PDB file of C-alpha atoms and ligand atoms in Angstrom:
ATOM      1  CA  UNK Y   1       0.000   0.000   0.000  1.00 58.00           C
ATOM      2  CA  UNK Y   2       1.430   3.396  -0.996  1.00 66.00           C
ATOM      3  CA  UNK Y   3       0.688   5.834   1.822  1.00 66.00           C
ATOM      4  CA  UNK Y   4       2.429   8.664  -0.096  1.00 72.00           C
ATOM      5  CA  UNK Y   5       4.067   9.977   3.061  1.00 73.00           C
ATOM      6  CA  UNK Y   6       6.310  12.223   0.949  1.00 75.00           C
ATOM      7  CA  UNK Y   7       3.415  14.509  -0.025  1.00 86.00           C
ATOM      8  CA  UNK Y   8       0.822  16.356   2.023  1.00 91.00           C
ATOM      9  CA  UNK Y   9      -2.606  14.793   2.348  1.00 91.00           C
ATOM     10  CA  UNK Y  10      -5.866  16.436   3.404  1.00 91.00           C
ATOM     11  CA  UNK Y  11      -6.756  13.750   5.984  1.00 92.00           C
ATOM     12  CA  UNK Y  12      -3.358  14.128   7.696  1.00 93.00           C
ATOM     13  CA  UNK Y  13      -3.535  17.943   7.534  1.00 94.00           C
ATOM     14  CA  UNK Y  14      -6.955  17.748   9.215  1.00 95.00           C
ATOM     15  CA  UNK Y  15      -5.477  15.396  11.823  1.00 95.00           C
ATOM     16  CA  UNK Y  16      -2.750  17.978  12.473  1.00 95.00           C
ATOM     17  CA  UNK Y  17      -5.324  20.781  12.829  1.00 96.00           C
ATOM     18  CA  UNK Y  18      -7.179  18.622  15.374  1.00 95.00           C
ATOM     19  CA  UNK Y  19      -3.967  18.069  17.361  1.00 94.00           C
ATOM     20  CA  UNK Y  20      -3.555  14.416  16.293  1.00 92.00           C
ATOM     21  CA  UNK Y  21      -0.295  12.540  15.784  1.00 91.00           C
ATOM     22  CA  UNK Y  22      -0.947  10.774  12.445  1.00 91.00           C
ATOM     23  CA  UNK Y  23       0.761  13.387  10.300  1.00 92.00           C
ATOM     24  CA  UNK Y  24       4.208  13.785   8.758  1.00 92.00           C
ATOM     25  CA  UNK Y  25       6.553  16.628   7.786  1.00 94.00           C
ATOM     26  CA  UNK Y  26       4.947  17.380   4.356  1.00 93.00           C
ATOM     27  CA  UNK Y  27       1.486  17.452   5.999  1.00 93.00           C
ATOM     28  CA  UNK Y  28       2.672  19.784   8.757  1.00 95.00           C
ATOM     29  CA  UNK Y  29       4.434  22.055   6.259  1.00 95.00           C
ATOM     30  CA  UNK Y  30       1.307  22.348   4.084  1.00 94.00           C
ATOM     31  CA  UNK Y  31      -0.861  22.806   7.205  1.00 95.00           C
ATOM     32  CA  UNK Y  32       1.494  25.587   8.312  1.00 95.00           C
ATOM     33  CA  UNK Y  33       1.147  27.285   4.910  1.00 94.00           C
ATOM     34  CA  UNK Y  34      -2.664  26.993   5.178  1.00 94.00           C
ATOM     35  CA  UNK Y  35      -2.589  28.503   8.688  1.00 95.00           C
ATOM     36  CA  UNK Y  36      -0.433  31.392   7.445  1.00 94.00           C
ATOM     37  CA  UNK Y  37      -3.272  32.465   5.125  1.00 94.00           C
ATOM     38  CA  UNK Y  38      -6.230  31.063   7.117  1.00 94.00           C
ATOM     39  CA  UNK Y  39      -5.115  31.419  10.752  1.00 94.00           C
ATOM     40  CA  UNK Y  40      -8.251  29.800  12.176  1.00 95.00           C
ATOM     41  CA  UNK Y  41      -7.818  26.351  10.594  1.00 95.00           C
ATOM     42  CA  UNK Y  42      -7.662  24.700  14.023  1.00 95.00           C
ATOM     43  CA  UNK Y  43     -10.826  26.466  15.196  1.00 95.00           C
ATOM     44  CA  UNK Y  44     -12.592  25.439  11.985  1.00 96.00           C
ATOM     45  CA  UNK Y  45     -11.501  21.787  12.334  1.00 96.00           C
ATOM     46  CA  UNK Y  46     -12.584  21.602  15.984  1.00 94.00           C
ATOM     47  CA  UNK Y  47     -15.941  23.255  15.242  1.00 95.00           C
ATOM     48  CA  UNK Y  48     -16.503  20.742  12.440  1.00 96.00           C
ATOM     49  CA  UNK Y  49     -15.659  17.759  14.617  1.00 96.00           C
ATOM     50  CA  UNK Y  50     -17.939  19.076  17.369  1.00 95.00           C
ATOM     51  CA  UNK Y  51     -20.784  19.386  14.836  1.00 97.00           C
ATOM     52  CA  UNK Y  52     -20.262  15.712  13.924  1.00 98.00           C
ATOM     53  CA  UNK Y  53     -20.538  14.782  17.612  1.00 97.00           C
ATOM     54  CA  UNK Y  54     -23.695  16.841  18.260  1.00 97.00           C
ATOM     55  CA  UNK Y  55     -25.510  15.736  15.111  1.00 98.00           C
ATOM     56  CA  UNK Y  56     -24.682  12.062  15.712  1.00 98.00           C
ATOM     57  CA  UNK Y  57     -25.908  12.289  19.300  1.00 98.00           C
ATOM     58  CA  UNK Y  58     -29.124  13.989  18.201  1.00 98.00           C
ATOM     59  CA  UNK Y  59     -29.893  11.364  15.548  1.00 98.00           C
ATOM     60  CA  UNK Y  60     -29.098   8.473  17.892  1.00 98.00           C
ATOM     61  CA  UNK Y  61     -31.381  10.112  20.475  1.00 98.00           C
ATOM     62  CA  UNK Y  62     -34.101  10.321  17.818  1.00 98.00           C
ATOM     63  CA  UNK Y  63     -33.864   6.573  17.272  1.00 98.00           C
ATOM     64  CA  UNK Y  64     -31.592   6.301  14.217  1.00 98.00           C
ATOM     65  CA  UNK Y  65     -29.577   3.117  14.661  1.00 98.00           C
ATOM     66  CA  UNK Y  66     -27.642   2.988  11.382  1.00 98.00           C
ATOM     67  CA  UNK Y  67     -24.968   5.360  10.072  1.00 98.00           C
ATOM     68  CA  UNK Y  68     -23.022   5.526   6.802  1.00 98.00           C
ATOM     69  CA  UNK Y  69     -20.075   7.889   7.290  1.00 98.00           C
ATOM     70  CA  UNK Y  70     -18.240   8.715   4.061  1.00 98.00           C
ATOM     71  CA  UNK Y  71     -14.997  10.711   4.339  1.00 97.00           C
ATOM     72  CA  UNK Y  72     -14.329   9.353   7.809  1.00 97.00           C
ATOM     73  CA  UNK Y  73     -10.863  10.790   8.323  1.00 95.00           C
ATOM     74  CA  UNK Y  74      -8.071   9.445  10.477  1.00 94.00           C
ATOM     75  CA  UNK Y  75      -9.633   8.076  13.665  1.00 92.00           C
ATOM     76  CA  UNK Y  76      -9.816  10.693  16.440  1.00 90.00           C
ATOM     77  CA  UNK Y  77     -11.637   9.548  19.538  1.00 90.00           C
ATOM     78  CA  UNK Y  78     -14.506   9.861  20.005  1.00 94.00           C
ATOM     79  CA  UNK Y  79     -15.276   8.632  16.505  1.00 95.00           C
ATOM     80  CA  UNK Y  80     -18.807   8.528  15.160  1.00 97.00           C
ATOM     81  CA  UNK Y  81     -19.556   4.978  16.351  1.00 97.00           C
ATOM     82  CA  UNK Y  82     -18.374   5.810  19.872  1.00 97.00           C
ATOM     83  CA  UNK Y  83     -20.724   8.810  20.035  1.00 98.00           C
ATOM     84  CA  UNK Y  84     -23.667   6.851  18.606  1.00 98.00           C
ATOM     85  CA  UNK Y  85     -23.049   3.723  20.683  1.00 98.00           C
ATOM     86  CA  UNK Y  86     -22.862   5.763  23.881  1.00 97.00           C
ATOM     87  CA  UNK Y  87     -26.494   6.678  23.210  1.00 98.00           C
ATOM     88  CA  UNK Y  88     -27.485   3.316  21.744  1.00 98.00           C
ATOM     89  CA  UNK Y  89     -25.062   0.394  22.092  1.00 98.00           C
ATOM     90  CA  UNK Y  90     -26.876  -1.365  19.224  1.00 98.00           C
ATOM     91  CA  UNK Y  91     -25.902   1.349  16.708  1.00 98.00           C
ATOM     92  CA  UNK Y  92     -24.323   0.095  13.461  1.00 98.00           C
ATOM     93  CA  UNK Y  93     -21.828   2.211  11.558  1.00 98.00           C
ATOM     94  CA  UNK Y  94     -20.200   1.772   8.148  1.00 98.00           C
ATOM     95  CA  UNK Y  95     -17.196   4.000   7.523  1.00 97.00           C
ATOM     96  CA  UNK Y  96     -15.802   4.770   4.058  1.00 97.00           C
ATOM     97  CA  UNK Y  97     -12.797   6.803   2.944  1.00 96.00           C
ATOM     98  CA  UNK Y  98     -10.545   6.741  -0.123  1.00 94.00           C
ATOM     99  CA  UNK Y  99      -7.303   7.522   1.681  1.00 91.00           C
ATOM    100  CA  UNK Y 100      -5.014   4.528   2.315  1.00 90.00           C
ATOM    101  CA  UNK Y 101      -3.812   6.113   5.568  1.00 90.00           C
ATOM    102  CA  UNK Y 102      -7.350   5.991   6.940  1.00 92.00           C
ATOM    103  CA  UNK Y 103      -7.536   2.331   5.950  1.00 90.00           C
ATOM    104  CA  UNK Y 104      -4.214   1.742   7.724  1.00 89.00           C
ATOM    105  CA  UNK Y 105      -5.755   3.096  10.927  1.00 89.00           C
ATOM    106  CA  UNK Y 106      -9.188   1.591  10.455  1.00 87.00           C
ATOM    107  CA  UNK Y 107      -8.720  -0.925  13.283  1.00 85.00           C
ATOM    108  CA  UNK Y 108      -9.537   1.925  15.685  1.00 80.00           C
ATOM    109  CA  UNK Y 109     -12.885   2.278  13.935  1.00 84.00           C
ATOM    110  CA  UNK Y 110     -13.758  -1.374  14.339  1.00 88.00           C
ATOM    111  CA  UNK Y 111     -13.962  -1.552  18.129  1.00 92.00           C
ATOM    112  CA  UNK Y 112     -17.708  -1.791  18.255  1.00 92.00           C
ATOM    113  CA  UNK Y 113     -19.839  -2.523  21.272  1.00 94.00           C
ATOM    114  CA  UNK Y 114     -20.800  -6.218  21.307  1.00 96.00           C
ATOM    115  CA  UNK Y 115     -24.448  -5.303  20.630  1.00 97.00           C
ATOM    116  CA  UNK Y 116     -23.623  -2.990  17.696  1.00 97.00           C
ATOM    117  CA  UNK Y 117     -21.395  -3.354  14.680  1.00 97.00           C
ATOM    118  CA  UNK Y 118     -18.889  -1.323  12.680  1.00 97.00           C
ATOM    119  CA  UNK Y 119     -17.308  -1.905   9.282  1.00 97.00           C
ATOM    120  CA  UNK Y 120     -14.878  -0.073   7.040  1.00 96.00           C
ATOM    121  CA  UNK Y 121     -14.968   0.211   3.230  1.00 96.00           C
ATOM    122  CA  UNK Y 122     -12.018   1.573   1.302  1.00 95.00           C
ATOM    123  CA  UNK Y 123     -13.954   3.534  -1.322  1.00 96.00           C
ATOM    124  CA  UNK Y 124     -14.363   6.813  -3.126  1.00 97.00           C
ATOM    125  CA  UNK Y 125     -17.546   8.834  -2.705  1.00 97.00           C
ATOM    126  CA  UNK Y 126     -17.391   9.561  -6.450  1.00 97.00           C
ATOM    127  CA  UNK Y 127     -18.371   5.913  -6.914  1.00 97.00           C
ATOM    128  CA  UNK Y 128     -21.420   5.704  -4.665  1.00 98.00           C
ATOM    129  CA  UNK Y 129     -22.504   2.396  -6.225  1.00 97.00           C
ATOM    130  CA  UNK Y 130     -19.311   0.735  -5.024  1.00 97.00           C
ATOM    131  CA  UNK Y 131     -20.074   1.844  -1.467  1.00 98.00           C
ATOM    132  CA  UNK Y 132     -23.754   0.872  -1.639  1.00 98.00           C
ATOM    133  CA  UNK Y 133     -23.014  -2.554  -3.131  1.00 97.00           C
ATOM    134  CA  UNK Y 134     -20.059  -3.370  -0.890  1.00 98.00           C
ATOM    135  CA  UNK Y 135     -20.277  -6.538   1.160  1.00 98.00           C
ATOM    136  CA  UNK Y 136     -19.275  -4.546   4.249  1.00 97.00           C
ATOM    137  CA  UNK Y 137     -22.281  -2.259   3.898  1.00 98.00           C
ATOM    138  CA  UNK Y 138     -24.702  -5.023   2.938  1.00 98.00           C
ATOM    139  CA  UNK Y 139     -23.594  -7.145   5.901  1.00 97.00           C
ATOM    140  CA  UNK Y 140     -23.855  -4.260   8.373  1.00 98.00           C
ATOM    141  CA  UNK Y 141     -26.760  -2.011   7.369  1.00 98.00           C
ATOM    142  CA  UNK Y 142     -30.360  -2.793   6.462  1.00 98.00           C
ATOM    143  CA  UNK Y 143     -31.202  -0.292   3.724  1.00 98.00           C
ATOM    144  CA  UNK Y 144     -34.887  -0.972   4.340  1.00 98.00           C
ATOM    145  CA  UNK Y 145     -34.571   0.912   7.652  1.00 98.00           C
ATOM    146  CA  UNK Y 146     -33.529   4.556   8.243  1.00 98.00           C
ATOM    147  CA  UNK Y 147     -29.859   5.396   7.823  1.00 98.00           C
ATOM    148  CA  UNK Y 148     -28.002   8.590   8.693  1.00 98.00           C
ATOM    149  CA  UNK Y 149     -25.806   9.577   5.732  1.00 98.00           C
ATOM    150  CA  UNK Y 150     -22.858  11.449   7.161  1.00 98.00           C
ATOM    151  CA  UNK Y 151     -20.889  13.568   4.653  1.00 98.00           C
ATOM    152  CA  UNK Y 152     -19.004  15.777   7.061  1.00 98.00           C
ATOM    153  CA  UNK Y 153     -16.270  18.065   5.687  1.00 98.00           C
ATOM    154  CA  UNK Y 154     -16.062  15.812   2.619  1.00 98.00           C
ATOM    155  CA  UNK Y 155     -17.681  17.392  -0.415  1.00 98.00           C
ATOM    156  CA  UNK Y 156     -15.376  20.418  -0.703  1.00 97.00           C
ATOM    157  CA  UNK Y 157     -12.838  17.769  -1.800  1.00 95.00           C
ATOM    158  CA  UNK Y 158     -15.163  16.819  -4.672  1.00 96.00           C
ATOM    159  CA  UNK Y 159     -14.766  19.589  -7.269  1.00 90.00           C
ATOM    160  CA  UNK Y 160     -17.412  20.704  -9.755  1.00 83.00           C
ATOM    161  CA  UNK Y 161     -16.513  18.357 -12.559  1.00 76.00           C
ATOM    162  CA  UNK Y 162     -17.297  15.337 -10.369  1.00 75.00           C
ATOM    163  CA  UNK Y 163     -20.880  16.539  -9.819  1.00 93.00           C
ATOM    164  CA  UNK Y 164     -21.123  16.345  -6.058  1.00 97.00           C
ATOM    165  CA  UNK Y 165     -24.866  17.000  -6.224  1.00 97.00           C
ATOM    166  CA  UNK Y 166     -25.517  13.912  -8.387  1.00 97.00           C
ATOM    167  CA  UNK Y 167     -23.430  11.816  -5.961  1.00 97.00           C
ATOM    168  CA  UNK Y 168     -25.435  13.002  -2.961  1.00 98.00           C
ATOM    169  CA  UNK Y 169     -28.713  12.426  -4.825  1.00 97.00           C
ATOM    170  CA  UNK Y 170     -27.663   8.828  -5.507  1.00 98.00           C
ATOM    171  CA  UNK Y 171     -26.931   8.225  -1.824  1.00 98.00           C
ATOM    172  CA  UNK Y 172     -30.207   9.910  -0.798  1.00 98.00           C
ATOM    173  CA  UNK Y 173     -32.183   7.640  -3.149  1.00 98.00           C
ATOM    174  CA  UNK Y 174     -30.642   4.532  -1.594  1.00 98.00           C
ATOM    175  CA  UNK Y 175     -32.162   5.080   1.859  1.00 98.00           C
ATOM    176  CA  UNK Y 176     -35.798   5.029   3.027  1.00 98.00           C
ATOM    177  CA  UNK Y 177     -38.067   7.690   4.572  1.00 98.00           C
ATOM    178  CA  UNK Y 178     -36.941   8.676   8.057  1.00 98.00           C
ATOM    179  CA  UNK Y 179     -33.280   8.632   6.997  1.00 98.00           C
ATOM    180  CA  UNK Y 180     -31.107  11.688   7.624  1.00 98.00           C
ATOM    181  CA  UNK Y 181     -28.454  13.651   5.746  1.00 98.00           C
ATOM    182  CA  UNK Y 182     -25.715  15.149   7.926  1.00 98.00           C
ATOM    183  CA  UNK Y 183     -23.469  17.459   5.964  1.00 98.00           C
ATOM    184  CA  UNK Y 184     -20.887  20.154   6.603  1.00 98.00           C
ATOM    185  CA  UNK Y 185     -18.994  21.990   3.885  1.00 98.00           C
ATOM    186  CA  UNK Y 186     -16.413  24.766   3.555  1.00 98.00           C
ATOM    187  CA  UNK Y 187     -17.652  28.087   2.181  1.00 98.00           C
ATOM    188  CA  UNK Y 188     -16.115  31.306   0.854  1.00 98.00           C
ATOM    189  CA  UNK Y 189     -19.157  33.307   2.079  1.00 98.00           C
ATOM    190  CA  UNK Y 190     -17.724  34.654   5.347  1.00 98.00           C
ATOM    191  CA  UNK Y 191     -14.034  35.227   4.494  1.00 97.00           C
ATOM    192  CA  UNK Y 192     -13.636  35.056   0.694  1.00 97.00           C
ATOM    193  CA  UNK Y 193     -10.015  36.188   0.468  1.00 96.00           C
ATOM    194  CA  UNK Y 194      -8.689  33.939   3.244  1.00 95.00           C
ATOM    195  CA  UNK Y 195     -10.586  30.831   2.130  1.00 96.00           C
ATOM    196  CA  UNK Y 196      -9.436  31.275  -1.473  1.00 95.00           C
ATOM    197  CA  UNK Y 197      -5.824  31.532  -0.324  1.00 94.00           C
ATOM    198  CA  UNK Y 198      -6.266  28.388   1.812  1.00 94.00           C
ATOM    199  CA  UNK Y 199      -7.783  26.586  -1.199  1.00 94.00           C
ATOM    200  CA  UNK Y 200      -4.710  27.563  -3.218  1.00 93.00           C
ATOM    201  CA  UNK Y 201      -2.444  25.974  -0.583  1.00 92.00           C
ATOM    202  CA  UNK Y 202      -4.414  22.713  -0.856  1.00 91.00           C
ATOM    203  CA  UNK Y 203      -4.302  22.842  -4.654  1.00 92.00           C
ATOM    204  CA  UNK Y 204      -0.554  23.455  -4.599  1.00 91.00           C
ATOM    205  CA  UNK Y 205      -0.234  20.407  -2.319  1.00 89.00           C
ATOM    206  CA  UNK Y 206      -2.150  18.340  -4.905  1.00 89.00           C
ATOM    207  CA  UNK Y 207      -5.658  18.344  -3.379  1.00 90.00           C
ATOM    208  CA  UNK Y 208      -8.530  19.929  -5.278  1.00 90.00           C
ATOM    209  CA  UNK Y 209     -10.649  22.024  -2.930  1.00 92.00           C
ATOM    210  CA  UNK Y 210     -13.939  23.569  -4.028  1.00 94.00           C
ATOM    211  CA  UNK Y 211     -15.625  25.782  -1.456  1.00 95.00           C
ATOM    212  CA  UNK Y 212     -19.336  26.298  -2.135  1.00 97.00           C
ATOM    213  CA  UNK Y 213     -21.752  29.112  -1.380  1.00 97.00           C
ATOM    214  CA  UNK Y 214     -24.720  28.763   0.966  1.00 98.00           C
ATOM    215  CA  UNK Y 215     -27.032  28.375  -2.047  1.00 97.00           C
ATOM    216  CA  UNK Y 216     -24.927  25.580  -3.563  1.00 96.00           C
ATOM    217  CA  UNK Y 217     -24.700  23.762  -0.226  1.00 97.00           C
ATOM    218  CA  UNK Y 218     -28.453  24.157   0.421  1.00 97.00           C
ATOM    219  CA  UNK Y 219     -29.104  22.229  -2.825  1.00 97.00           C
ATOM    220  CA  UNK Y 220     -27.588  19.068  -1.309  1.00 98.00           C
ATOM    221  CA  UNK Y 221     -30.627  18.929   0.996  1.00 98.00           C
ATOM    222  CA  UNK Y 222     -33.269  19.437  -1.732  1.00 97.00           C
ATOM    223  CA  UNK Y 223     -36.495  17.545  -1.039  1.00 98.00           C
ATOM    224  CA  UNK Y 224     -35.602  16.682   2.559  1.00 98.00           C
ATOM    225  CA  UNK Y 225     -36.810  18.512   5.698  1.00 98.00           C
ATOM    226  CA  UNK Y 226     -34.119  20.533   7.451  1.00 98.00           C
ATOM    227  CA  UNK Y 227     -34.084  20.206  11.233  1.00 98.00           C
ATOM    228  CA  UNK Y 228     -33.784  23.395  13.266  1.00 97.00           C
ATOM    229  CA  UNK Y 229     -31.871  25.669  13.011  1.00 97.00           C
ATOM    230  CA  UNK Y 230     -31.475  24.882   9.278  1.00 98.00           C
ATOM    231  CA  UNK Y 231     -28.273  25.515   7.347  1.00 98.00           C
ATOM    232  CA  UNK Y 232     -25.969  27.659   9.506  1.00 97.00           C
ATOM    233  CA  UNK Y 233     -22.280  28.154  10.250  1.00 96.00           C
ATOM    234  CA  UNK Y 234     -21.308  24.829  11.829  1.00 96.00           C
ATOM    235  CA  UNK Y 235     -20.637  26.175  15.338  1.00 94.00           C
ATOM    236  CA  UNK Y 236     -24.156  27.650  15.364  1.00 94.00           C
ATOM    237  CA  UNK Y 237     -25.831  24.288  14.770  1.00 96.00           C
ATOM    238  CA  UNK Y 238     -27.371  23.396  18.173  1.00 95.00           C
ATOM    239  CA  UNK Y 239     -24.296  24.307  20.259  1.00 92.00           C
ATOM    240  CA  UNK Y 240     -23.856  22.613  23.637  1.00 87.00           C
ATOM    241  CA  UNK Y 241     -22.825  24.522  26.708  1.00 75.00           C
ATOM    242  CA  UNK Y 242     -19.123  23.898  27.320  1.00 63.00           C
ATOM    243  CA  UNK Y 243     -18.618  21.619  24.323  1.00 54.00           C
ATOM    244  CA  UNK Y 244     -15.266  20.560  22.933  1.00 44.00           C
ATOM    245  CA  UNK Y 245     -15.466  22.698  19.789  1.00 45.00           C
ATOM    246  CA  UNK Y 246     -15.781  26.418  19.278  1.00 47.00           C
ATOM    247  CA  UNK Y 247     -18.969  27.822  20.792  1.00 48.00           C
ATOM    248  CA  UNK Y 248     -20.835  30.848  19.455  1.00 47.00           C
ATOM    249  CA  UNK Y 249     -19.042  33.032  21.985  1.00 54.00           C
ATOM    250  CA  UNK Y 250     -15.650  31.618  21.027  1.00 76.00           C
ATOM    251  CA  UNK Y 251     -15.583  31.692  17.236  1.00 89.00           C
ATOM    252  CA  UNK Y 252     -16.853  33.853  14.395  1.00 93.00           C
ATOM    253  CA  UNK Y 253     -18.499  32.641  11.197  1.00 95.00           C
ATOM    254  CA  UNK Y 254     -15.350  33.701   9.291  1.00 96.00           C
ATOM    255  CA  UNK Y 255     -13.127  31.583  11.545  1.00 96.00           C
ATOM    256  CA  UNK Y 256     -15.317  28.528  10.991  1.00 97.00           C
ATOM    257  CA  UNK Y 257     -16.012  29.230   7.273  1.00 97.00           C
ATOM    258  CA  UNK Y 258     -18.293  26.227   6.884  1.00 98.00           C
ATOM    259  CA  UNK Y 259     -22.016  25.531   6.823  1.00 98.00           C
ATOM    260  CA  UNK Y 260     -23.672  22.549   8.443  1.00 98.00           C
ATOM    261  CA  UNK Y 261     -27.154  21.085   8.622  1.00 98.00           C
ATOM    262  CA  UNK Y 262     -29.141  17.917   9.201  1.00 98.00           C
ATOM    263  CA  UNK Y 263     -32.205  17.020   7.132  1.00 98.00           C
ATOM    264  CA  UNK Y 264     -34.671  14.138   7.245  1.00 98.00           C
ATOM    265  CA  UNK Y 265     -36.146  12.259   4.275  1.00 98.00           C
ATOM    266  CA  UNK Y 266     -39.931  12.720   4.231  1.00 98.00           C
TER     267      UNK Y 266
HETATM  268  C1  SAM O 301     -11.516  16.903   6.581  1.00 70.10           C
HETATM  269  S1  SAM O 301     -11.582  15.144   6.683  1.00 70.10           S
HETATM  270  C2  SAM O 301     -13.138  14.951   7.534  1.00 70.10           C
HETATM  271  C3  SAM O 301     -13.158  13.787   8.511  1.00 70.10           C
HETATM  272  C4  SAM O 301     -14.455  13.597   9.277  1.00 70.10           C
HETATM  273  N1  SAM O 301     -15.587  13.406   8.385  1.00 70.10           N
HETATM  274  C5  SAM O 301     -14.715  14.775  10.183  1.00 70.10           C
HETATM  275  O1  SAM O 301     -15.498  15.643   9.774  1.00 70.10           O
HETATM  276  O2  SAM O 301     -14.158  14.857  11.265  1.00 70.10           O
HETATM  277  C6  SAM O 301     -12.021  14.689   5.002  1.00 70.10           C
HETATM  278  C7  SAM O 301     -11.895  13.215   4.707  1.00 70.10           C
HETATM  279  O3  SAM O 301     -12.489  12.974   3.426  1.00 70.10           O
HETATM  280  C8  SAM O 301     -11.696  12.019   2.745  1.00 70.10           C
HETATM  281  N2  SAM O 301     -11.944  12.148   1.310  1.00 70.10           N
HETATM  282  C9  SAM O 301     -11.577  13.161   0.481  1.00 70.10           C
HETATM  283  N3  SAM O 301     -11.998  12.914  -0.764  1.00 70.10           N
HETATM  284  C10 SAM O 301     -12.661  11.733  -0.738  1.00 70.10           C
HETATM  285  C11 SAM O 301     -13.324  10.947  -1.712  1.00 70.10           C
HETATM  286  N4  SAM O 301     -13.389  11.342  -2.989  1.00 70.10           N
HETATM  287  N5  SAM O 301     -13.918   9.780  -1.332  1.00 70.10           N
HETATM  288  C12 SAM O 301     -13.851   9.369  -0.044  1.00 70.10           C
HETATM  289  N6  SAM O 301     -13.228  10.068   0.929  1.00 70.10           N
HETATM  290  C13 SAM O 301     -12.634  11.234   0.590  1.00 70.10           C
HETATM  291  C14 SAM O 301     -10.271  12.366   3.136  1.00 70.10           C
HETATM  292  O4  SAM O 301      -9.415  11.243   2.941  1.00 70.10           O
HETATM  293  C15 SAM O 301     -10.451  12.726   4.602  1.00 70.10           C
HETATM  294  O5  SAM O 301     -10.281  11.589   5.414  1.00 70.10           O
END
């Protein structure tokens, strides 16, 4: 397996922003260049991770027992299954990512509760059929029952020519009424100059990055019912008191530069 440790990778840069240890010199150098032009990268990463925690907890509380998390990232505890299984030990989670380094660390994602189940698929979201047809998914999730589709901080890595909206529509069609879409996405809306410069750093490091406007991100949810408070900067989505990410008092929309929402299939 070629982990390409000689070049920066988005998953390892994100791990560095979160304070993790699965990153190498090229990742840290590129992350440093991104922080020079977008100084709040760590705040943005923490706010995003905290949104994943809150939305997972909410959906598990509402009775969703199955999760498909595409663009999982390098494991950082608590991972999605840990959050969901704390609420419901029977929760089942399928993780998917296209980065070999995530696969190399996937063991940490497979420590399920005995009552629940987790699985990992090495796959690219641009091939949704491969994920939906995978044995890991078929053996773990019942697509006749509601599933939370988790696409958190993923789709800004899927540029225009790959038609991110068609990909999301395919995944939405695969799940029944009562399913949920959990999505966060980088945006230029709040700090256009800084986010464009950060995108250039990613591009120079070999990773296409396509920030989208609020309108473009809202289209991912078309036809599904947004839960309160709708599509907002990710730290504003149902913040907890004293949570681990940036709270509304601690971060600005520009520092977070991402939208997040959860919607339910009618
Ligand atoms: C910023 S991390 C987000 C991790 C996690 N979802 C979170 O929000 O904490 C983005 C992840 O998406 C993965 N990724 C990027 N492009 C992808 C693609 N086309 N298919 C699957 N995964 C992809 C990267 O490897 C990385 O692990």
